[in-house]
mmCIF file of N, CA and C in Angstrom:
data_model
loop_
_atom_site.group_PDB
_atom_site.id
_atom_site.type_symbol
_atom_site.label_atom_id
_atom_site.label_comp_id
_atom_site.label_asym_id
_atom_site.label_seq_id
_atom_site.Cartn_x
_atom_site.Cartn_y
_atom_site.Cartn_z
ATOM 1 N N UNK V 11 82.900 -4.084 146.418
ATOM 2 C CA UNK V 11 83.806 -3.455 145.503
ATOM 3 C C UNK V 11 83.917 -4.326 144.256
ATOM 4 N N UNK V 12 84.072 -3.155 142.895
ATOM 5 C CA UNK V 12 84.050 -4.325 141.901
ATOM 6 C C UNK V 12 85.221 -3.858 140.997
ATOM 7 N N UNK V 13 86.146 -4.687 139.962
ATOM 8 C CA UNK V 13 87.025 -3.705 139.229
ATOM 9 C C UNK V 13 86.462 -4.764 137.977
ATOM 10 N N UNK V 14 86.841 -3.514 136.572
ATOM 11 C CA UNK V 14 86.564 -3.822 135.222
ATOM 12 C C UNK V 14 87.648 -4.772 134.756
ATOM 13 N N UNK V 15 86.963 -6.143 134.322
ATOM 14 C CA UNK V 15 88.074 -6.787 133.581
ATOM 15 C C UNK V 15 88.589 -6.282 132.164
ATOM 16 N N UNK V 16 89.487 -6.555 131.623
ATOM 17 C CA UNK V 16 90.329 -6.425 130.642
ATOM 18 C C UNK V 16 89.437 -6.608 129.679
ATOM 19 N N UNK V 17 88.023 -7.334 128.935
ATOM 20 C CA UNK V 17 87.426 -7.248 128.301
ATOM 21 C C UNK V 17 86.142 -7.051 128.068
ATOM 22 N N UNK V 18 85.963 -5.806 129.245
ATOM 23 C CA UNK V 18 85.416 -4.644 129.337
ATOM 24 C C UNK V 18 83.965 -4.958 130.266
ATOM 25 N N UNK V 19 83.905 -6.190 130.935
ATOM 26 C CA UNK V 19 82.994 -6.894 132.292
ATOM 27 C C UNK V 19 83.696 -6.298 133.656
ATOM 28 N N UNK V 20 82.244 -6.220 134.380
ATOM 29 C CA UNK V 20 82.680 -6.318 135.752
ATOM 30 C C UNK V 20 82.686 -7.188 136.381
ATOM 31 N N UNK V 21 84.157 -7.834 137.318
ATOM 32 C CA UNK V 21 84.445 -8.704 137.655
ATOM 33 C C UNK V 21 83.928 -8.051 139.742
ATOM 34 N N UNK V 22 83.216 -9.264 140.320
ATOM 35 C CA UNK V 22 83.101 -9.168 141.442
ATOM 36 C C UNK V 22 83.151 -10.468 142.695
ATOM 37 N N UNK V 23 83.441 -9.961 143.252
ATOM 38 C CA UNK V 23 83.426 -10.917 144.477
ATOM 39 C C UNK V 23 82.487 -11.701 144.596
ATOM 40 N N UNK V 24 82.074 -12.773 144.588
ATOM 41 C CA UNK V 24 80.671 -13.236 144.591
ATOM 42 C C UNK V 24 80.118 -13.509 146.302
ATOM 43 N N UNK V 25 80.947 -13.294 147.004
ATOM 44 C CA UNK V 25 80.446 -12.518 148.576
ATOM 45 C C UNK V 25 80.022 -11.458 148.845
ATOM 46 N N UNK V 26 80.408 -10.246 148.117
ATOM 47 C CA UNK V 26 80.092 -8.955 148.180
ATOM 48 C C UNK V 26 78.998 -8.872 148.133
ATOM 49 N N UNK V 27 77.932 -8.927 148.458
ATOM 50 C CA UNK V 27 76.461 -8.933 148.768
ATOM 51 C C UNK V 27 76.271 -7.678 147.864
ATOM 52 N N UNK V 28 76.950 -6.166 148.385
ATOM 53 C CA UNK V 28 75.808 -5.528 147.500
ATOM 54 C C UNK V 28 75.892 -5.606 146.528
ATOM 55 N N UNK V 29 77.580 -5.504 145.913
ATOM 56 C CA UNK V 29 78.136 -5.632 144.616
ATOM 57 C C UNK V 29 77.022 -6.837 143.415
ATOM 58 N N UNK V 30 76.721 -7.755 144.401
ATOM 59 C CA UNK V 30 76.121 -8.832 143.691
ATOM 60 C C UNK V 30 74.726 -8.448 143.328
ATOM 61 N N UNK V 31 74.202 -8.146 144.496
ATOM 62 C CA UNK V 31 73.069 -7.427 144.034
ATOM 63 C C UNK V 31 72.932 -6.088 142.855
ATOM 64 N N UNK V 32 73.716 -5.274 143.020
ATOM 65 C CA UNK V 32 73.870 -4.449 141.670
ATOM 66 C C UNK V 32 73.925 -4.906 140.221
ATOM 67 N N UNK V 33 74.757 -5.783 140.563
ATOM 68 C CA UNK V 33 75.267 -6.181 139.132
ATOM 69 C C UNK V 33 73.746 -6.890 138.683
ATOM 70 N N UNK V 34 73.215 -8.005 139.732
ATOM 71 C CA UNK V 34 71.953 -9.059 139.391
ATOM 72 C C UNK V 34 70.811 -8.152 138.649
ATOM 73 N N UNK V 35 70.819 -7.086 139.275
ATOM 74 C CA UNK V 35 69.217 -5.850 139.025
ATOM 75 C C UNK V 35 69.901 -5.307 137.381
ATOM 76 N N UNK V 36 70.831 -5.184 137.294
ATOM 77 C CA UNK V 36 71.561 -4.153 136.175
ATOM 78 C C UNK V 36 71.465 -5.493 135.158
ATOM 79 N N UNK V 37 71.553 -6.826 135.190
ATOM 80 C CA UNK V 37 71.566 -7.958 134.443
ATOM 81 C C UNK V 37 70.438 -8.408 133.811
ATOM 82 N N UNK V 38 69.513 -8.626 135.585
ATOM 83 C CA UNK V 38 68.160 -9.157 135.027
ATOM 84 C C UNK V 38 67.171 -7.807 135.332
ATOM 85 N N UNK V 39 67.396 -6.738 135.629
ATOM 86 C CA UNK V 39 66.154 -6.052 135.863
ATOM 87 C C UNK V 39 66.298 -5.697 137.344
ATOM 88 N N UNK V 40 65.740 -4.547 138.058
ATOM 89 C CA UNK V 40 65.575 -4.264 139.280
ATOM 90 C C UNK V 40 64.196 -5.523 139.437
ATOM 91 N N UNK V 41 63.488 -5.931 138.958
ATOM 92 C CA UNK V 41 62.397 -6.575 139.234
ATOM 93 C C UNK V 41 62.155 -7.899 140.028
ATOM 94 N N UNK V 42 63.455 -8.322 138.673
ATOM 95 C CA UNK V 42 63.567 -9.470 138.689
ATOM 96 C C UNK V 42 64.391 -10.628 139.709
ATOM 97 N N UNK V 43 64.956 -9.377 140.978
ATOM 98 C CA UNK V 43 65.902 -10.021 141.864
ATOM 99 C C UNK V 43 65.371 -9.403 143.255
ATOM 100 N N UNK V 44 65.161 -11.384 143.841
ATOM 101 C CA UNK V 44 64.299 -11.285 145.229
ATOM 102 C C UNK V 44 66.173 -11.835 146.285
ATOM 103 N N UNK V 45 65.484 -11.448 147.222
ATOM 104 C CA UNK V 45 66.742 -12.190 148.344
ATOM 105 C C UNK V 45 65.581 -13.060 149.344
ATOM 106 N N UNK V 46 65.944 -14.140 149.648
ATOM 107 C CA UNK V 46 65.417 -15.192 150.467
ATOM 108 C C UNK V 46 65.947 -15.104 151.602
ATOM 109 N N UNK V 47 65.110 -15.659 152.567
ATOM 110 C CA UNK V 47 65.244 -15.357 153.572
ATOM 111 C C UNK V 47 66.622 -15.802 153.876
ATOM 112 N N UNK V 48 67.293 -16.865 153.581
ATOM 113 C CA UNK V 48 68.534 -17.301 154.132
ATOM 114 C C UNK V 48 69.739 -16.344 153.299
ATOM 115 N N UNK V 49 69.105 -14.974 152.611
ATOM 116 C CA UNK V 49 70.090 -14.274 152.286
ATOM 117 C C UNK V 49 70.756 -14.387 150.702
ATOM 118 N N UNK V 50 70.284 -15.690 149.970
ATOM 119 C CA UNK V 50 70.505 -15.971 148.419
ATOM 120 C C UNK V 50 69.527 -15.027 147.833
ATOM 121 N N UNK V 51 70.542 -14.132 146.942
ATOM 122 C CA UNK V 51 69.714 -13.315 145.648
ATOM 123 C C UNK V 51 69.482 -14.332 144.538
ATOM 124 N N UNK V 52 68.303 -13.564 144.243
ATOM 125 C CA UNK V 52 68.247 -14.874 143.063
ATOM 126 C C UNK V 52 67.466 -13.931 142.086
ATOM 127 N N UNK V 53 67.985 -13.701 140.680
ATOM 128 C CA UNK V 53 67.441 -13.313 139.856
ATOM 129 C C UNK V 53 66.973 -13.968 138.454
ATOM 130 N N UNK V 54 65.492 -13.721 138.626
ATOM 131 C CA UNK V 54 64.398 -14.805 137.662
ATOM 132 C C UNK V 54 64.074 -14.232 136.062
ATOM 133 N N UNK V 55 64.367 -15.176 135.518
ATOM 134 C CA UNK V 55 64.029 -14.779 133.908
ATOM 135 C C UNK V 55 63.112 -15.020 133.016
ATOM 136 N N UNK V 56 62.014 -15.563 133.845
ATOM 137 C CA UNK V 56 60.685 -16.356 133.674
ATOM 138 C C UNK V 56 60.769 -18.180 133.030
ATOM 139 N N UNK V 57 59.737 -18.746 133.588
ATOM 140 C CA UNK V 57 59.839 -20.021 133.128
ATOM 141 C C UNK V 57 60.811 -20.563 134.652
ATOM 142 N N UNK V 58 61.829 -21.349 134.204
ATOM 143 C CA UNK V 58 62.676 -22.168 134.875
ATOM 144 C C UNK V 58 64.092 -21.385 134.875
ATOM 145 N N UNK V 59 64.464 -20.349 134.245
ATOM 146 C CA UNK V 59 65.451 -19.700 134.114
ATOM 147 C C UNK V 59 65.632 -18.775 135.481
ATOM 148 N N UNK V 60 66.699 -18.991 135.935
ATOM 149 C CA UNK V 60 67.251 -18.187 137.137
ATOM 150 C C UNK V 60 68.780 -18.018 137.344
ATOM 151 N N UNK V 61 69.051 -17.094 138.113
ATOM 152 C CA UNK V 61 70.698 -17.228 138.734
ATOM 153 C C UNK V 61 70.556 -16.925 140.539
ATOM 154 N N UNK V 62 71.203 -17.973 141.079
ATOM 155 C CA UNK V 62 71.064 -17.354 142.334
ATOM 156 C C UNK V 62 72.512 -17.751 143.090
ATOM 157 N N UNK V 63 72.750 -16.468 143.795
ATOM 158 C CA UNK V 63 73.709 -16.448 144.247
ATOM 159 C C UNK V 63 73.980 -16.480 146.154
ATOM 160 N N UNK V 64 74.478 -17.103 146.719
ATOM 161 C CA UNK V 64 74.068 -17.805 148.035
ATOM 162 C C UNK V 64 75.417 -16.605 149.048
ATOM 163 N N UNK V 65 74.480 -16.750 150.180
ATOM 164 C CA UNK V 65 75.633 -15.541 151.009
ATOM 165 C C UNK V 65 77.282 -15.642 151.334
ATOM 166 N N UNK V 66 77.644 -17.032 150.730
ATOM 167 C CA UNK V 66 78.935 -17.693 150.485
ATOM 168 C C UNK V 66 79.544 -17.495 149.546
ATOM 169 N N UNK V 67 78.841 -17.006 148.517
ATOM 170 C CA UNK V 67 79.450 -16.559 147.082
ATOM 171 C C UNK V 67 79.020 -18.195 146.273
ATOM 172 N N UNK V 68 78.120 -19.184 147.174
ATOM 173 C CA UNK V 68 78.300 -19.934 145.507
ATOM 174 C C UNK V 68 76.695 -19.821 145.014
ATOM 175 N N UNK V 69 76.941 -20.144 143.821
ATOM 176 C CA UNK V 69 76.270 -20.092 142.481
ATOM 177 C C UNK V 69 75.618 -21.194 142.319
ATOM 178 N N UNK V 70 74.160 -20.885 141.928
ATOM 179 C CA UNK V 70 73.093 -22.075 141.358
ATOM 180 C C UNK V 70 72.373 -21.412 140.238
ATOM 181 N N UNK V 71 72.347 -21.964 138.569
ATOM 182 C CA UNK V 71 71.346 -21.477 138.025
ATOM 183 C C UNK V 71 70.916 -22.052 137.404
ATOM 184 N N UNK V 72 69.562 -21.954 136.948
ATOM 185 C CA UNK V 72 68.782 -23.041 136.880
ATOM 186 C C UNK V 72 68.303 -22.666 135.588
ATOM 187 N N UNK V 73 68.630 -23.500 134.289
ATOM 188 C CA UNK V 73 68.346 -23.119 132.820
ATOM 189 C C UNK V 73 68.672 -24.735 132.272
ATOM 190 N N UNK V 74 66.992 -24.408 131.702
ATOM 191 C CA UNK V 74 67.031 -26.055 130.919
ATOM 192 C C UNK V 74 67.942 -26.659 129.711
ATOM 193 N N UNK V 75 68.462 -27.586 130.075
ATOM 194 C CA UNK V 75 69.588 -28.259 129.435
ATOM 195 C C UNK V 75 70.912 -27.932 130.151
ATOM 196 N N UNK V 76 70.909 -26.966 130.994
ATOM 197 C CA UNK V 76 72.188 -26.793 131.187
ATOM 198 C C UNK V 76 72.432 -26.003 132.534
ATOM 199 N N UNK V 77 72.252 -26.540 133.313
ATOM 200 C CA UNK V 77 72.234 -25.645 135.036
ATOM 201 C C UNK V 77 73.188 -26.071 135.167
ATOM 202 N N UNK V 78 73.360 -25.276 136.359
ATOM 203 C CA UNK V 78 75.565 -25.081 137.112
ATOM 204 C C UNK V 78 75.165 -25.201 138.359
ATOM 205 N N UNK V 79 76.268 -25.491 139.232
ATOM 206 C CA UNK V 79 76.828 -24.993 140.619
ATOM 207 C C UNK V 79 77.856 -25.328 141.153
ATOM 208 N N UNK V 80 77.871 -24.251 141.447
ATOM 209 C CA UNK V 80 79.673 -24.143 141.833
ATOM 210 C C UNK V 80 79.909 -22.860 143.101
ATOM 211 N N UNK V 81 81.140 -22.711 143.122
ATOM 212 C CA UNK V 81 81.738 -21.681 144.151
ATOM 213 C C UNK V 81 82.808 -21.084 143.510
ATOM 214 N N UNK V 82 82.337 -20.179 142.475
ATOM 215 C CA UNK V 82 83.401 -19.053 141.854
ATOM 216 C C UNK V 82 84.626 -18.586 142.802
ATOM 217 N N UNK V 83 85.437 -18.094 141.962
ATOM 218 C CA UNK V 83 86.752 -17.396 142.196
ATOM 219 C C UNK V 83 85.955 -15.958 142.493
ATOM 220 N N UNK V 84 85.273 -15.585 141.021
ATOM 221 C CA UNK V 84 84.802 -14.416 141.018
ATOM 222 C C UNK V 84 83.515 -14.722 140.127
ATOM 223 N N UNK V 85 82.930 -13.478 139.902
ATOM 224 C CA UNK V 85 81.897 -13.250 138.910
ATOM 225 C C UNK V 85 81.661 -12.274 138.163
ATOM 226 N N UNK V 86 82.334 -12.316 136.301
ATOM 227 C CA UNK V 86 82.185 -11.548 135.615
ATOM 228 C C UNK V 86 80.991 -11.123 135.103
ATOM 229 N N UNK V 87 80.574 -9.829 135.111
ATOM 230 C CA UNK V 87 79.231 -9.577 134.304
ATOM 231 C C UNK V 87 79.721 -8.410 133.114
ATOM 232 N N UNK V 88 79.571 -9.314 131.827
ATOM 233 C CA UNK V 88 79.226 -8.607 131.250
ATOM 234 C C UNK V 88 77.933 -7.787 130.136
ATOM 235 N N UNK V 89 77.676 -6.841 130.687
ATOM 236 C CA UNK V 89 75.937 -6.248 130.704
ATOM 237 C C UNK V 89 75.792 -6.196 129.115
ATOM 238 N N UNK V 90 76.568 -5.128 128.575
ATOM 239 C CA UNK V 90 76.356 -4.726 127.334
ATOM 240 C C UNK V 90 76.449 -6.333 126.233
ATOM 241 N N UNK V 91 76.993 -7.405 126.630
ATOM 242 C CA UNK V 91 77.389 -8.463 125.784
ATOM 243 C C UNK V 91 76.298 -9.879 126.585
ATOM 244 N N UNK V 92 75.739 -9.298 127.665
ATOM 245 C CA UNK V 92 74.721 -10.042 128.227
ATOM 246 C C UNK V 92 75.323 -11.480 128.789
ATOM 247 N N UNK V 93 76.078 -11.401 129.052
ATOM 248 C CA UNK V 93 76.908 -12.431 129.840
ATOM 249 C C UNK V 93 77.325 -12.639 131.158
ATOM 250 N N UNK V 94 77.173 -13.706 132.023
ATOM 251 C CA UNK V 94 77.205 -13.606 133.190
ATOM 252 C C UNK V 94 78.325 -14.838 133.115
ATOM 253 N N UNK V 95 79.384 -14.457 133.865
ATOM 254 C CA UNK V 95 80.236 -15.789 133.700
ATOM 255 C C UNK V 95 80.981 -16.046 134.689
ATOM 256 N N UNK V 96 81.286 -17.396 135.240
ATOM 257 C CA UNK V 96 81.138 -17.163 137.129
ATOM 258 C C UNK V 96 82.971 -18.409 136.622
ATOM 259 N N UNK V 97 83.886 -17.642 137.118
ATOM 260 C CA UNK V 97 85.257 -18.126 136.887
ATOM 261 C C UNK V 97 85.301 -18.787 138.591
ATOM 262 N N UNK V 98 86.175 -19.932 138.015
ATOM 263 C CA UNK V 98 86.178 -21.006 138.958
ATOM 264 C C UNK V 98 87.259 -21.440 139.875
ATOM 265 N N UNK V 99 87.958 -21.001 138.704
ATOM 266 C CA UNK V 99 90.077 -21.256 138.730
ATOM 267 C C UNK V 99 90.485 -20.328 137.624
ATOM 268 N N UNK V 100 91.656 -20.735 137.369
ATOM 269 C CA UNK V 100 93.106 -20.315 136.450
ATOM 270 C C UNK V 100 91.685 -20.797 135.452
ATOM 271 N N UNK V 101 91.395 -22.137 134.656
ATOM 272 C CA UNK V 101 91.010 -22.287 133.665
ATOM 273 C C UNK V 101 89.221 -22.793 133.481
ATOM 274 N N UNK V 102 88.636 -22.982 134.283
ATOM 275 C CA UNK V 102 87.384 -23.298 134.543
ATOM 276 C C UNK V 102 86.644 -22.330 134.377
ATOM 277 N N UNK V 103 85.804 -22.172 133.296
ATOM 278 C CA UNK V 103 84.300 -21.137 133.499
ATOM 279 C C UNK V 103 82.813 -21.883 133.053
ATOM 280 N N UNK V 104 82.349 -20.874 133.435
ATOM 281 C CA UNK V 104 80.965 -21.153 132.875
ATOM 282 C C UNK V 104 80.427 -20.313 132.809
ATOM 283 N N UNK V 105 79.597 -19.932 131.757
ATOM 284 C CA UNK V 105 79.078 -18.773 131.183
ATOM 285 C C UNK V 105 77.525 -18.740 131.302
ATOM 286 N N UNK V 106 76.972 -18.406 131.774
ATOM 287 C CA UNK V 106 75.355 -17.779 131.581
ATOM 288 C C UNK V 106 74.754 -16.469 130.411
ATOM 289 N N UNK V 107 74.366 -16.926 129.595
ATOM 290 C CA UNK V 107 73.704 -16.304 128.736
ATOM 291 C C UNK V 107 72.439 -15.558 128.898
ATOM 292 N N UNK V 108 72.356 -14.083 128.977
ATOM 293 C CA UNK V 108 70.880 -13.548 129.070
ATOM 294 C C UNK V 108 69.864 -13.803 128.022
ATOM 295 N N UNK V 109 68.632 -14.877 128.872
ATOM 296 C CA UNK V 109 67.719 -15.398 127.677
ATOM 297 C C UNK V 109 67.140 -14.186 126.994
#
């Protein structure tokens, strides 16, 4: 299940497996998002660029100069503004940019 944040992203559970998967294919492409065997989606943007998201809800992505990981609150996507932004707490984010 996913509900629209206030500035106009969908905010999701980052456990919600399918939810995550929807949003990943609608982000990077139906193409571009494999699930591994231990159940992490991971969607690839060629090169070293990735987001992958683990069956726990946490987050690894892998973009030069600047990779994350963490264990979101939630995970905003917003498609039309190409933003993926994985909220942490009350004030902690981090934002992923579609290359």
């Amino acid at each position: 299940m996913h509900r629209h944040s206030t500035d106009g992203g969908s905010s999701v559970d980052p456990a919600d497996r399918a939810a995550v998967r929807d949003h990943l294919e609608r982000f990077a492409g139906p193409d571009a998002v494999t699930e591994a065997d231990d159940g992490t989606l991971r969607a690839d943007f060629g090169g070293r660029t990735n987001v992958a998201v683990a069956p726990d809800g946490t987050i690894d992505t892998g973009m030069p100069l600047h990779s994350f990981a963490g264990s979101p609150e939630r995970l905003v996507f917003d498609h039309d503004g190409g933003e993926l932004r994985a909220e942490l707490d009350g004030e902690s984010v981090y934002v992923f940019r579609h290359p």
